[in-house]
Short mmCIF file of C-alpha atoms in Angstrom, two decimals:
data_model
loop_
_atom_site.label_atom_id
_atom_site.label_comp_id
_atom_site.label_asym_id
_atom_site.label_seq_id
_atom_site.Cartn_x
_atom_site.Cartn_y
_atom_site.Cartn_z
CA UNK A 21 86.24 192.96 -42.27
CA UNK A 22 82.86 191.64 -43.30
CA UNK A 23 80.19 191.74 -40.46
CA UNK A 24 79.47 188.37 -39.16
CA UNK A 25 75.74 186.76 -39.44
CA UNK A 26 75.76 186.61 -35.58
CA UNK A 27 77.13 189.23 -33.26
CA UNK A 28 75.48 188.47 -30.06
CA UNK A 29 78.08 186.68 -27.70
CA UNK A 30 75.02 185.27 -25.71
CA UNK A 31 74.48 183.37 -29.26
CA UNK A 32 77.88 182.85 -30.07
CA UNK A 33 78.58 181.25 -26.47
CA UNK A 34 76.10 179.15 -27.40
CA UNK A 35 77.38 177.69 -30.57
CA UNK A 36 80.66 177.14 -28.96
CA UNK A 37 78.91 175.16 -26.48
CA UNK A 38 76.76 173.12 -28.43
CA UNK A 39 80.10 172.49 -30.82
CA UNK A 40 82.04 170.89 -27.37
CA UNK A 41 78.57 168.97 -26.17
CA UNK A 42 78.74 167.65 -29.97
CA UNK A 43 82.18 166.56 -29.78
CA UNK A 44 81.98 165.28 -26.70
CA UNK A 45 78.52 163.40 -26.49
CA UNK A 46 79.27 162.00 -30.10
CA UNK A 47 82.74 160.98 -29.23
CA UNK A 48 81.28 159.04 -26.30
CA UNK A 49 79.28 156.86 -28.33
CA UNK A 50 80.22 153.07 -29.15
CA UNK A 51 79.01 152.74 -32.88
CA UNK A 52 81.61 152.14 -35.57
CA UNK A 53 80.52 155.22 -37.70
CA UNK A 54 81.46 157.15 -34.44
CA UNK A 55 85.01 155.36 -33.46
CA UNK A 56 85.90 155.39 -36.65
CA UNK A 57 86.10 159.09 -37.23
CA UNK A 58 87.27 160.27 -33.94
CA UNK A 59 90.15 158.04 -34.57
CA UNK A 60 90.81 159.64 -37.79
CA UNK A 61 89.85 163.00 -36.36
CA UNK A 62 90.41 163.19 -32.84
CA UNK A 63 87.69 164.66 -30.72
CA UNK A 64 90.24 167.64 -29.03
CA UNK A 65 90.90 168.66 -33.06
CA UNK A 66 87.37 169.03 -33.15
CA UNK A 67 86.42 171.04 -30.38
CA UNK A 68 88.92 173.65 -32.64
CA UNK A 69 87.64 172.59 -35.83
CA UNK A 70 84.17 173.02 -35.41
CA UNK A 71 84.52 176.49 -34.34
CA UNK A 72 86.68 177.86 -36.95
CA UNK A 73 84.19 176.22 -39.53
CA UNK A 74 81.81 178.75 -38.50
CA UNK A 75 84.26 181.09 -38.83
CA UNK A 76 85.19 180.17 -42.30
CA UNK A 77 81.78 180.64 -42.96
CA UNK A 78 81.05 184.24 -41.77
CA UNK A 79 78.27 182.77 -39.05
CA UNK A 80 81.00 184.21 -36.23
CA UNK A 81 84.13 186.49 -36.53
CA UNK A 82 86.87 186.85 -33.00
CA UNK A 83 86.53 190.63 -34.18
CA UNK A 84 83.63 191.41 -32.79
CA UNK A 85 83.56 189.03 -29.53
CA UNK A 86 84.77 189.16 -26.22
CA UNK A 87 84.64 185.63 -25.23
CA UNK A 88 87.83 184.70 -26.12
CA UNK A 89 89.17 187.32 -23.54
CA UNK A 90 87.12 186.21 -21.09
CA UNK A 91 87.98 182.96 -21.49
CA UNK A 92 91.46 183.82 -21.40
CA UNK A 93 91.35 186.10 -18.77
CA UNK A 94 89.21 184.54 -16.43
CA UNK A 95 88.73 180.83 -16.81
CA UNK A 96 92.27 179.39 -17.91
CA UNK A 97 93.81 181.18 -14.82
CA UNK A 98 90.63 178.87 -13.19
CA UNK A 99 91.79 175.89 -14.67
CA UNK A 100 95.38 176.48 -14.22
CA UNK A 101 94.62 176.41 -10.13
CA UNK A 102 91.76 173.49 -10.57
CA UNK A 103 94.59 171.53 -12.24
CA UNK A 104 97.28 172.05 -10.51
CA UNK A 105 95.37 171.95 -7.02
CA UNK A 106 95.72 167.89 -7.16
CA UNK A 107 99.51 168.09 -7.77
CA UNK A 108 101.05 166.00 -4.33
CA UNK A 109 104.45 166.89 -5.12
CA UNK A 110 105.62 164.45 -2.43
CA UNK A 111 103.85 161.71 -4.06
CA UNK A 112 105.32 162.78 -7.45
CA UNK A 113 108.79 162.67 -6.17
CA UNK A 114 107.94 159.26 -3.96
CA UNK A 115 107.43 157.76 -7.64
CA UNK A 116 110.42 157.14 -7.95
CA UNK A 117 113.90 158.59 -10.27
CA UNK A 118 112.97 156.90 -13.33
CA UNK A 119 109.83 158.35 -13.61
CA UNK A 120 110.74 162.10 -12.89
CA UNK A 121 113.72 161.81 -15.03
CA UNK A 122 111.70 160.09 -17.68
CA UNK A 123 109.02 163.04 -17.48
CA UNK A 124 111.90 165.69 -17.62
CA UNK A 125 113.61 163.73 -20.12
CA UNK A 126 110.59 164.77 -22.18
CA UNK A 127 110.53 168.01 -21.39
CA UNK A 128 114.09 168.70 -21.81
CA UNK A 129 113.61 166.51 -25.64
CA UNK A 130 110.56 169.34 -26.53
CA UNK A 131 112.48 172.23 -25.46
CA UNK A 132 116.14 171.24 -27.57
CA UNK A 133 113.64 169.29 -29.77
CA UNK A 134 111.96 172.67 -31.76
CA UNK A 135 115.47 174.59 -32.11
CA UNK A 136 117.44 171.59 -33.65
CA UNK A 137 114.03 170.71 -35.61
CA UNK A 138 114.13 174.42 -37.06
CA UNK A 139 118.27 174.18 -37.90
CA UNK A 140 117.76 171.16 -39.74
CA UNK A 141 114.49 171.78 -41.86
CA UNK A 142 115.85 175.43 -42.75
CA UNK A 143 119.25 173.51 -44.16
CA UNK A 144 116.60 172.16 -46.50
CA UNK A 145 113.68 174.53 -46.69
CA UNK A 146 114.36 177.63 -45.17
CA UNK A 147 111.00 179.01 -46.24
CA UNK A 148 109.36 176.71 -43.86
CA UNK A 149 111.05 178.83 -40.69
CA UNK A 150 111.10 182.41 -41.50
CA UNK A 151 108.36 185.46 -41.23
CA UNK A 152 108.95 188.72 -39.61
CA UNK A 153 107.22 190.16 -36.57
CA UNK A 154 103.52 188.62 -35.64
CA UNK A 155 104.28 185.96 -38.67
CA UNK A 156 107.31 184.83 -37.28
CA UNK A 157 107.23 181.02 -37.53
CA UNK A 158 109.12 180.61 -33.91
CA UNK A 159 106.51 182.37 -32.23
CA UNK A 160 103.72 179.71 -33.44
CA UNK A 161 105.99 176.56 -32.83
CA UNK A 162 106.39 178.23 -29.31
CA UNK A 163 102.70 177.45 -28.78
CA UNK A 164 103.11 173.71 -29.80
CA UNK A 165 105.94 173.96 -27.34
CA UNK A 166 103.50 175.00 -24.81
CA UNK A 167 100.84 171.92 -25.78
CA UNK A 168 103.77 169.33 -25.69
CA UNK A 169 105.62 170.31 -22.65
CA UNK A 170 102.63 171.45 -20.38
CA UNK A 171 99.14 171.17 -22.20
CA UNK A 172 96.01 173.49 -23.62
CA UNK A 173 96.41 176.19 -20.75
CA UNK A 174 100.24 176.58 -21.41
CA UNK A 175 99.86 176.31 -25.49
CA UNK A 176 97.13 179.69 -24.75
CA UNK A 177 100.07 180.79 -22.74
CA UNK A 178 102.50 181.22 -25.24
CA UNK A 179 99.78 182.03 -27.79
CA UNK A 180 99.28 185.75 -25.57
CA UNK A 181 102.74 185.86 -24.41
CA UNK A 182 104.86 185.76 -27.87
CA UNK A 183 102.11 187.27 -29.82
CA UNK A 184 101.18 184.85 -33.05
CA UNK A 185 99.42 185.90 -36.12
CA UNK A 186 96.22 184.11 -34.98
CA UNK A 187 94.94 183.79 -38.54
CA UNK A 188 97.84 181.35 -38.84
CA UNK A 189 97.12 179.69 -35.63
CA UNK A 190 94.93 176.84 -37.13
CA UNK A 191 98.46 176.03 -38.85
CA UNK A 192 100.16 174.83 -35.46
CA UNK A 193 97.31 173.32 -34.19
CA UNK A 194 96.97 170.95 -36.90
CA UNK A 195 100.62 170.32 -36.69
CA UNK A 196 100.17 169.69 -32.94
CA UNK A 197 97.39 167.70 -32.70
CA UNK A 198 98.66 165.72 -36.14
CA UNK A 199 102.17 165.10 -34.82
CA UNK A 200 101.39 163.90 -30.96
CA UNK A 201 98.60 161.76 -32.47
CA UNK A 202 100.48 160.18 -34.50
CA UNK A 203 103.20 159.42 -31.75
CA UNK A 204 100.14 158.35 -28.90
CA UNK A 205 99.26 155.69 -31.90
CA UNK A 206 102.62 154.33 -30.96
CA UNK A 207 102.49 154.32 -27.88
CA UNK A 208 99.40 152.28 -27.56
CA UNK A 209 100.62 149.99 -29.99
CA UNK A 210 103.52 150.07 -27.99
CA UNK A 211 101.51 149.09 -24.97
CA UNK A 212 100.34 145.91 -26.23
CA UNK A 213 104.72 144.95 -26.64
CA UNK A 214 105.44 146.24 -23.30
CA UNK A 215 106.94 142.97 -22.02
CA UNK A 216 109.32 142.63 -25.13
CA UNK A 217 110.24 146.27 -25.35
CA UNK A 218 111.15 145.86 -21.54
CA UNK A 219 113.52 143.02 -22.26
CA UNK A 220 115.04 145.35 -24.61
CA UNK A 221 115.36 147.99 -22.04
CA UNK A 222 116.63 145.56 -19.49
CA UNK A 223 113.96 147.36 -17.15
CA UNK A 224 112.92 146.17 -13.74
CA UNK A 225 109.29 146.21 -13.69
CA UNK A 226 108.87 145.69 -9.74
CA UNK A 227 108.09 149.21 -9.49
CA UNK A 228 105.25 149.19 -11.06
CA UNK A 229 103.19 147.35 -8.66
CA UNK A 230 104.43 149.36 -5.51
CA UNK A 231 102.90 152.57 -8.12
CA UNK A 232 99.82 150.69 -8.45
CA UNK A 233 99.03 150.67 -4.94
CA UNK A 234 100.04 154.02 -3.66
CA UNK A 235 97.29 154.68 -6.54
CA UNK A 236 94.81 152.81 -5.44
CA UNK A 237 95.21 153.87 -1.93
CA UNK A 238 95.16 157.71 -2.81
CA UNK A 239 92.15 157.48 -5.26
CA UNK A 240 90.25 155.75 -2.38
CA UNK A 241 91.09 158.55 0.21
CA UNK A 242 89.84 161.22 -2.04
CA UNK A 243 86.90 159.90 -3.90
CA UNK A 244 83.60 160.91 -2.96
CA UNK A 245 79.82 162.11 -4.56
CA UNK A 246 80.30 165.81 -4.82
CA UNK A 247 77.26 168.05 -3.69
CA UNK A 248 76.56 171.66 -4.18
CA UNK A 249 78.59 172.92 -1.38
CA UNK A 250 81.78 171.22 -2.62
CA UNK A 251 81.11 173.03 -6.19
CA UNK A 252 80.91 176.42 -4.85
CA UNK A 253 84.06 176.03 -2.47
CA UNK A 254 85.80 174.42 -5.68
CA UNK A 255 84.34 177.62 -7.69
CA UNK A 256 85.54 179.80 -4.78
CA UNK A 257 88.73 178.73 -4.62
CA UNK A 258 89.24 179.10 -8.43
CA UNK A 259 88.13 182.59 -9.11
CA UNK A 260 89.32 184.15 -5.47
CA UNK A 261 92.79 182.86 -7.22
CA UNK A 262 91.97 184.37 -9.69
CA UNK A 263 91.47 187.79 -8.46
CA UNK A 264 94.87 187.08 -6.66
CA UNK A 265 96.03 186.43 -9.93
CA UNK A 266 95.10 189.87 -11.46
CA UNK A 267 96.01 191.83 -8.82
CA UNK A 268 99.11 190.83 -8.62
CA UNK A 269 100.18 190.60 -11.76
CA UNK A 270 99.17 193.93 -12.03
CA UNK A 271 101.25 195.44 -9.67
CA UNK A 272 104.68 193.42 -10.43
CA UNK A 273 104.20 194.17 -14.41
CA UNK A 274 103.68 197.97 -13.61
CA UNK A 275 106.75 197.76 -10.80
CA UNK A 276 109.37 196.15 -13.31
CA UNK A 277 107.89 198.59 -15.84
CA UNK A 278 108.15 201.73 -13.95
CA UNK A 279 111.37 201.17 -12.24
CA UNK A 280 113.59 198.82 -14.47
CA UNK A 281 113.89 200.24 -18.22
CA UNK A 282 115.14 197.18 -19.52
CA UNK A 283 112.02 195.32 -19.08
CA UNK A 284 110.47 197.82 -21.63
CA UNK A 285 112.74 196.71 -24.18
CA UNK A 286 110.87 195.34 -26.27
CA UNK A 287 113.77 193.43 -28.32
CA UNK A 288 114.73 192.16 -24.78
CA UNK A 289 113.53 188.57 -23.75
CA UNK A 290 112.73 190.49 -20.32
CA UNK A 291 109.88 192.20 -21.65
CA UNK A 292 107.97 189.38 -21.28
CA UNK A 293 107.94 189.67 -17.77
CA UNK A 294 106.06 193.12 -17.77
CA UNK A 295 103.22 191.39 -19.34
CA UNK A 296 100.23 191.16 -17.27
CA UNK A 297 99.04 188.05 -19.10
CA UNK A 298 102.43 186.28 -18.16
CA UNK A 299 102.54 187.24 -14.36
CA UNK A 300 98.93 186.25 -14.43
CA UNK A 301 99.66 182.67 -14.98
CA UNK A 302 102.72 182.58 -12.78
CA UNK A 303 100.83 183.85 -9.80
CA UNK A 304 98.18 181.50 -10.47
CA UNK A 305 99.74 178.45 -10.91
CA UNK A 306 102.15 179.15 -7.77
CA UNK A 307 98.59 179.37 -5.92
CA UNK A 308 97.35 176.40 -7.29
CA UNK A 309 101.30 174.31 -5.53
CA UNK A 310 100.88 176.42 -2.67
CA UNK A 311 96.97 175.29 -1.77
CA UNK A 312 97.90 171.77 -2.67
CA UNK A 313 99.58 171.42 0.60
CA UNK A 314 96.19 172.25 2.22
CA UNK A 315 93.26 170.41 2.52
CA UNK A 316 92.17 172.32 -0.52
CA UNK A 317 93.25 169.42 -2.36
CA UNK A 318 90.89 166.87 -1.42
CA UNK A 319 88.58 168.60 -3.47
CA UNK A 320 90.17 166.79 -6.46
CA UNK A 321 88.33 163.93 -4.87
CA UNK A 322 84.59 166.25 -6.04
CA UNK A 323 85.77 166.93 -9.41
CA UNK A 324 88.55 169.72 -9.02
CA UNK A 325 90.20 169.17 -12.07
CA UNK A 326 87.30 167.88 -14.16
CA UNK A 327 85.94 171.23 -13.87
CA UNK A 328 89.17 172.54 -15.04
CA UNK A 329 89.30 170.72 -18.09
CA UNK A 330 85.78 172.15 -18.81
CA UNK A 331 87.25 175.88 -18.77
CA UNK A 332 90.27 174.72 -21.16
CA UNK A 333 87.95 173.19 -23.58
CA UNK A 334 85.88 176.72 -23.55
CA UNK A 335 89.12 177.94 -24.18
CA UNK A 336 89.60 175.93 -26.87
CA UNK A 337 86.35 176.64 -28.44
CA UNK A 338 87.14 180.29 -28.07
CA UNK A 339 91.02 180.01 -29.60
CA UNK A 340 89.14 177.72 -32.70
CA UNK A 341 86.88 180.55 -33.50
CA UNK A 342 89.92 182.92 -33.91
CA UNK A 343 91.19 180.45 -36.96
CA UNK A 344 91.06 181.12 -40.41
CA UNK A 345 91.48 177.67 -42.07
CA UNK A 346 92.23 178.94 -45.41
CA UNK A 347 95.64 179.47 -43.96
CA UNK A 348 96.02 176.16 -43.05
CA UNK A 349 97.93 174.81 -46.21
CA UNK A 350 100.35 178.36 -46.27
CA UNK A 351 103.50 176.62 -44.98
CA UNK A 352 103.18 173.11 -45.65
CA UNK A 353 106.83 172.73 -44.41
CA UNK A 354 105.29 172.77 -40.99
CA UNK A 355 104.22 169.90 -40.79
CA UNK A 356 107.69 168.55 -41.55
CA UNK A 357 109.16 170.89 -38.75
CA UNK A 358 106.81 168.91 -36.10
CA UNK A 359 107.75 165.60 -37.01
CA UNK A 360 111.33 166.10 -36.64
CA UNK A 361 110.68 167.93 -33.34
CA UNK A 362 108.83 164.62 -32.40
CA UNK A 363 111.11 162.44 -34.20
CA UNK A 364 114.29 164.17 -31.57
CA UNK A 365 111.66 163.90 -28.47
CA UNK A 366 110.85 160.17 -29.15
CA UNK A 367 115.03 159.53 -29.38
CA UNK A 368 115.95 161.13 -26.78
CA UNK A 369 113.39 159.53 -24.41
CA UNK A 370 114.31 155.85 -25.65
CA UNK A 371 117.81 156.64 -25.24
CA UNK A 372 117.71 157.57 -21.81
CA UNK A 373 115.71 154.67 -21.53
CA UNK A 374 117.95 152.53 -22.11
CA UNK A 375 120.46 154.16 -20.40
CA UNK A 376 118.70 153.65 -16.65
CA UNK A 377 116.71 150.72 -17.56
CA UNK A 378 113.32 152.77 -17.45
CA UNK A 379 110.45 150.82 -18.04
CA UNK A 380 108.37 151.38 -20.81
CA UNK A 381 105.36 152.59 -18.61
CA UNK A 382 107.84 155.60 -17.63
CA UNK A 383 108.67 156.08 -20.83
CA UNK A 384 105.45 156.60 -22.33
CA UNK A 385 103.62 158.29 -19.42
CA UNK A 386 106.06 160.31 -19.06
CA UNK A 387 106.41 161.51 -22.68
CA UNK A 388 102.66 162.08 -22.94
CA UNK A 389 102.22 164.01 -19.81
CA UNK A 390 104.31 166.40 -21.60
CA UNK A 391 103.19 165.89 -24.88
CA UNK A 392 99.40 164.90 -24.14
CA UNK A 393 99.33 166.69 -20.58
CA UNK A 394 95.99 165.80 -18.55
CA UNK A 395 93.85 164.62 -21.89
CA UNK A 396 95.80 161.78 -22.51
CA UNK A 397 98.77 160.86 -19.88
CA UNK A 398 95.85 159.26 -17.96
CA UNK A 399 94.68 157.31 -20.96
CA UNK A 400 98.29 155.89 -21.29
CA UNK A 401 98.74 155.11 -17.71
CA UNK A 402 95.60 153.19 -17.02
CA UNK A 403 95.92 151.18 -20.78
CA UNK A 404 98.66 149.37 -18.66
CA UNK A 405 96.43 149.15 -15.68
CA UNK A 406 93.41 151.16 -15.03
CA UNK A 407 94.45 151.98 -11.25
CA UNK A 408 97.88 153.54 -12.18
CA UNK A 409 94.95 156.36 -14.42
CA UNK A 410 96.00 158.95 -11.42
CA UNK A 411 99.99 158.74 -12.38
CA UNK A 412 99.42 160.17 -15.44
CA UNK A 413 97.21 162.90 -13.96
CA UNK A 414 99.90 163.42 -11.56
CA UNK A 415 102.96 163.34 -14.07
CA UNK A 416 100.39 165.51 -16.10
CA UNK A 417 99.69 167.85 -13.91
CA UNK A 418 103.45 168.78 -13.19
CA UNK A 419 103.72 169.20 -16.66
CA UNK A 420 101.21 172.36 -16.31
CA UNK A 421 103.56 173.50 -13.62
CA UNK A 422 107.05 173.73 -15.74
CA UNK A 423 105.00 174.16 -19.11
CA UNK A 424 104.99 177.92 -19.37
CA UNK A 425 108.96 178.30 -18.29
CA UNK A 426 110.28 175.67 -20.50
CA UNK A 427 108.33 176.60 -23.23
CA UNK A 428 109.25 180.30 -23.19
CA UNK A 429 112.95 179.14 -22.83
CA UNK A 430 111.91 176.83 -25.64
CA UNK A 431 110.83 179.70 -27.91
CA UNK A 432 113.38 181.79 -26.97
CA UNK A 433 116.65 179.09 -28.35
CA UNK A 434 113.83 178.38 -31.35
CA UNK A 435 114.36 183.09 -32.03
CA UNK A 436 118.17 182.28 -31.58
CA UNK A 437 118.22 180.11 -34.58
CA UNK A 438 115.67 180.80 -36.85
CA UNK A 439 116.88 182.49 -40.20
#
């Protein structure tokens, strides 16, 4: 390993940060020069790009820093709790059917999506779903399983949990961020058709305005100006969770370990669950539910989740600076894998569709709060009215709830029937 021209994580922290404040203050801007390449290269791609470019380029190396593991460690367990800390399950459930069996629809055409995907591209190419151990190409698609079903915190997830090559990472994210792209440019075109594509559906659009104003009436109870005291309560309640989080993951991975051989298997799909990493999320996710049927969640209304979403896009700085792009272009076959996946996702969802006479807001709010999560579900919702932006954050944020589980039992079929 060649020594990197900067070694400092002070400095390094700070390139990361100036690449997201980049992406994000460019992305922001309204010139043509600026739309036009953030919708050829969308602005989350970037935040990884950027990163492994100095990477590529010997300026950084993951080797020799530790900010990925903190990241990891400390601020997505953070975000998992700021994220899910919002989540009214009543008010999801209140929705209505459709949309919960539209959103699980999704899930449910992810997780059967990447095991079917890799039985019929290895009919053709088998090379494009094999590798052995770390290089196993099940273990990456279980991270795009984690980005489609639940989002960034979930894809980081499976990324620790099933252990990928991480010089082959840059692989599936391209794939993932290629492949759901090229489905959300559907869906907004798909927007602008609604009416006809819900005459084809034979849906009953009533619904929709009874969703409208349960949305309108919760983002006015819970919007306010945030001041410093509402920070450092939001801050408090994320990292106290998070110390929850460690300590008890601690002691149920060393219980199962010490008392229950079989989780020490490490051919067994229990030996997940004496990974400290794993029971890490769990615990902090299930504190995240639990304090959202406290007053703790009106702090969504100060910027909760917003600050988050900044922790998963450190993340994602951090998990772009592991990348080596030169592997990008190894397995080409990828690419093909993904679209299929997609291709069985986007069926399934219009089937059952048309089967309950969803309409197409359901359908594609649902879909992209699994495949999109919190980044773009919102988008989605409020291009068919800006009031209904909070559905998708809703949808989205139960999506961060069953992410981890699904994908795991995702990646687990995808082992079963790889070559």
């Amino acid at each position: 390993m060649s020594t990197p021209l900067i070694e400092n994580d002070a400095v390094v922290f700070g390139i990361l940060m100036f690449c997201l404040g980049f992406v994000f203050y460019t992305s922001s801007l309204k010139n043509k020069f600026w739309t036009r390449f953030y919708t050829i290269f969308p602005a989350l791609l970037m935040c990884y790009m950027l990163p492994a470019l100095f990477n590529s380029f010997g300026i950084i190396a993951p080797e020799v820093s530790q900010i990925y593991f903190v990241a990891s460690r400390y601020l997505l367990p953070a975000a998992l709790i700021l994220m899910t800390l919002s989540v009214d399950l009543k008010a999801v459930f209140k929705l209505g059917s459709k949309a919960l069996i539209m959103f699980f629809t999704g899930t449910v055409g992810i997780i059967i999506g990447g095991p079917l995907a890799i039985l019929i591209v290895s009919a053709v190419y088998p090379e494009a779903v094999g590798g052995v151990g770390s290089d196993a190409v099940w273990r990456g698609l279980s991270t795009i399983a984690g980005s489609w079903i639940g989002g960034g915190a979930n894809q980081a997830a499976m990324l620790e949990i099933f252990h990928y090559n991480t010089e082959k990472y840059a692989a599936m994210v391209l794939v993932d961020i290629v492949v759901a792209n090229i489905w959300m440019a559907f869906l907004l075109y798909g927007i602008g058709k609604s009416d006809k594509i819900d005459r084809w559906l034979k849906a009953d659009n009533s619904a929709i305005e009874a969703l409208k104003n349960k949305v309108i009436a919760f983002s006015e109870k819970t919007k306010r100006i945030p001041t410093l005291t509402d920070y450092i309560v939001i801050l408090s309640i994320a990292f106290v969770g998070v110390g929850i989080a460690h300590f008890g993951a601690g002691f149920i991975s060393d219980y199962l370990s010490d008392n229950f051989p079989i989780f020490n298997d490490k051919q067994s799909v229990l030996s997940s669950f004496t990974s400290n990493f794993f029971w890490m999320i769990t615990i902090a996710t299930a504190v995240g539910i639990a304090l959202s049927f406290t007053k703790a969640k009106n702090y969504e209304g100060a910027g909760a989740s917003k600050l988050g979403s900044v922790f998963i896009y450190i993340l994602v700085a951090s998990i772009g600076m592991k990348m080596d792009l030169t592997k990008v272009l190894e397995n080409p076959g990828l690419l093909v894998i993904g679209l299929v996946w997609m291709a069985i996702h986007v069926a399934l969802m219009f089937g059952v569709a048309k089967l309950i006479r969803a309409p197409f807001f359901f359908l594609a709010v649902g879909s992209k709060a699994n495949v999109g999560g919190a980044a773009s579900a919102p988008v989605v919702a409020s291009a068919f009215h800006p009031s209904l932006a909070t559905v998708g954050v809703l949808l989205a944020v139960l999506g961060y709830v069953v992410g981890t589980y699904g994908a795991m039992f995702c990646a687990y079929l995808m082992e079963t029937v790889s070559p």
